[in-house]
XYZ file of C-alpha atoms in Angstrom:
166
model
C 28.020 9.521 -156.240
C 30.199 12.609 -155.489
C 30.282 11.863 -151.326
C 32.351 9.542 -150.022
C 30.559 7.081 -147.255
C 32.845 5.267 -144.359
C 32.156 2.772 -141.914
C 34.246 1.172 -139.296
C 33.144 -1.998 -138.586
C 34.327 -5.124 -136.672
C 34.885 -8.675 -137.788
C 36.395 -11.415 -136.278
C 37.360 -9.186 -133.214
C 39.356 -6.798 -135.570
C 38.483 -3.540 -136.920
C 38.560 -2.364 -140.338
C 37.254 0.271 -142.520
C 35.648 0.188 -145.219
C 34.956 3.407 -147.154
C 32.622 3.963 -150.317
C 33.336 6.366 -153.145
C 33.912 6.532 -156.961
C 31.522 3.477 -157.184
C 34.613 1.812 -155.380
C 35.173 0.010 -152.095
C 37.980 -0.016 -150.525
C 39.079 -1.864 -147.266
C 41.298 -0.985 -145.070
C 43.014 1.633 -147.415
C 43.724 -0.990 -149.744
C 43.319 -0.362 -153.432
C 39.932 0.372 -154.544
C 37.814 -2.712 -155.930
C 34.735 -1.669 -158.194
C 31.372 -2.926 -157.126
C 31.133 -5.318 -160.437
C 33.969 -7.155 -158.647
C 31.935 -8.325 -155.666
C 29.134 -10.978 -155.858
C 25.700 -9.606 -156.227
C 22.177 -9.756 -156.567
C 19.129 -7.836 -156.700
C 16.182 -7.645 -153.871
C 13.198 -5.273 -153.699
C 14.888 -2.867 -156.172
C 17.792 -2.567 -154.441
C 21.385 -4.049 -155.732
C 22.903 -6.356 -152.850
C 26.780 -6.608 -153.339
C 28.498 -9.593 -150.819
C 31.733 -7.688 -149.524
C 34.219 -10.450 -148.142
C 35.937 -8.694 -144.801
C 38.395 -11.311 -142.576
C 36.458 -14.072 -142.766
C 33.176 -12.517 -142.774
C 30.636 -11.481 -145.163
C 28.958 -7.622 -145.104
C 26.506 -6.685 -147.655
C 26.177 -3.251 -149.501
C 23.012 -2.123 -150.684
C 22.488 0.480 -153.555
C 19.132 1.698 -154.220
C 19.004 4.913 -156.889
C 16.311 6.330 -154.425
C 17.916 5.973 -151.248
C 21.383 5.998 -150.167
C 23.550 3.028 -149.930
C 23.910 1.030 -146.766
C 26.319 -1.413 -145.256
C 24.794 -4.442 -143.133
C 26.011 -7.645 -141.153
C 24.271 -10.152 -139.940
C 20.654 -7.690 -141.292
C 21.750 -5.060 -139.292
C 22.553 -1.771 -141.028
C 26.413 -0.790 -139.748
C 25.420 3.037 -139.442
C 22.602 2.582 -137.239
C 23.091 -0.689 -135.635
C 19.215 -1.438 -136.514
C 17.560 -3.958 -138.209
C 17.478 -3.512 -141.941
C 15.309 -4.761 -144.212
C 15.727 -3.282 -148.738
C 12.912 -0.706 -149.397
C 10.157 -2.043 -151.820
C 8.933 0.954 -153.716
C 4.861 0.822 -152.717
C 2.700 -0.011 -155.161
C 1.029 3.102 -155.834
C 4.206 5.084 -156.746
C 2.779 3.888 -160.547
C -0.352 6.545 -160.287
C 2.116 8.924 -160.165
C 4.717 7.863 -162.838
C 1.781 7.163 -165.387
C 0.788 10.978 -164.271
C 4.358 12.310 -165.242
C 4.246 9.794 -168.557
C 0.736 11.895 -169.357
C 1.894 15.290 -168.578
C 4.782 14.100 -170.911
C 2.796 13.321 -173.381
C -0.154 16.002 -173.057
C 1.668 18.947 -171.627
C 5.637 19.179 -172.478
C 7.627 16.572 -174.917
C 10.225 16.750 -175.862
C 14.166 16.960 -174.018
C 12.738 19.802 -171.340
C 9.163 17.790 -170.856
C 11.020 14.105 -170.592
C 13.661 15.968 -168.199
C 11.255 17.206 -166.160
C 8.922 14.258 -165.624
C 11.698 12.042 -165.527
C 13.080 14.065 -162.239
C 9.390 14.591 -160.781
C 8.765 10.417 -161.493
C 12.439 9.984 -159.801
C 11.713 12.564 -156.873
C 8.460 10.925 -156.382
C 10.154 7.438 -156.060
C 12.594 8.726 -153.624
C 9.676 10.237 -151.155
C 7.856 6.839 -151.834
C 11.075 4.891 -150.102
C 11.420 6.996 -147.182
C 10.696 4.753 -144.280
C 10.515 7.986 -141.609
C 7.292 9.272 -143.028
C 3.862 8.047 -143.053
C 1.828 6.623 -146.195
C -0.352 9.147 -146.206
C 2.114 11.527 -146.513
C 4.125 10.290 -148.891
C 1.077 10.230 -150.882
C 0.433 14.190 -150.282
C 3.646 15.421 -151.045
C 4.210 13.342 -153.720
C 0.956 15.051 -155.162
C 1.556 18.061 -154.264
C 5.032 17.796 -156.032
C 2.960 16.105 -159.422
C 0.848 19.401 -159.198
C 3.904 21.838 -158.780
C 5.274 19.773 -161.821
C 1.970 20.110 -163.633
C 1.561 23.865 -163.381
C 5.286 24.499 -164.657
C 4.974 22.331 -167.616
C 1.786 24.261 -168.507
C 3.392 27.766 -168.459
C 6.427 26.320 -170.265
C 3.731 25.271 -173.238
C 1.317 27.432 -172.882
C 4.793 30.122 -173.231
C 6.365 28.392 -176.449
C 3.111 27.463 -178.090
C 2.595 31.469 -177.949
C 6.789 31.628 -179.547
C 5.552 29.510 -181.882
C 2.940 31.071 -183.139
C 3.973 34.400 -183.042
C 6.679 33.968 -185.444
């Protein structure tokens, strides 16, 4: 992750910072601890890393879909609401055994796996976004299968042609 996340939290009736970047966390602009340092575990997809702060005990969540968030006592420090780790829905598969079929039908190779593997990722992402509705996660992340789709037909239907016109 090329941004660099902050937070300025309170514990204990102190304030300290804690800042995210380089896979690193860093407190109080000490030196940088990496996140294999901290305790963890994993919940609904997401990897749950204890950090120990004066006493007290914040947790940082990384998701690859969504970005990472920082949370005491269940409450996420950016927005000072409740939070509870994204569980990708179930029918996020329908479209990731689409993308594995285009793969498979459509566009192998490096360029086909590159492509479905960013549409299946995309598609993911939309899936965990808690500010939009079911239904239309489930329409864009169509649509964006279908924009997918029609791409890695004219990139076949284009080499096949190379191919065969050598």
């Amino acid at each position: 992750m090329a941004k660099e996340l902050s937070w300025n939290i309170e514990s204990q009736g102190t304030t300290h910072q804690i800042k995210f970047s380089k896979n690193q966390i860093y407190i109080d602009a000490m030196e940088g601890m990496k996140l294999k340092e901290f305790q963890s575990k994993k919940i609904n997809g997401h990897t749950e890393y204890a950090i120990p702060v004066n006493g007290d005990t914040f947790y940082f969540y990384v998701n690859p879909y969504t970005a990472p968030v920082l949370t005491h006592d269940g409450v996420d420090c950016k927005t000072n609401e409740p939070f509870v780790p994204t569980k990708l829905p179930k029918w996020i598969w329908v479209f990731w055994i689409l993308y594995i079929i285009d793969f498979m039908l459509l566009c192998g190779g490096a360029l086909g796996g590159a492509m479905n593997a960013g549409g299946a990722y995309l598609s993911a992402a939309i899936a965990s976004d808690k500010k939009k509705s079911t239904a239309a996660k489930v329409f864009i992340c169509l649509g964006m299968w279908l924009v997918f789709t029609v791409i890695e037909f004219i990139v076949a239907f284009f080499a096949t042609k190379a191919l065969y016109s050598l």
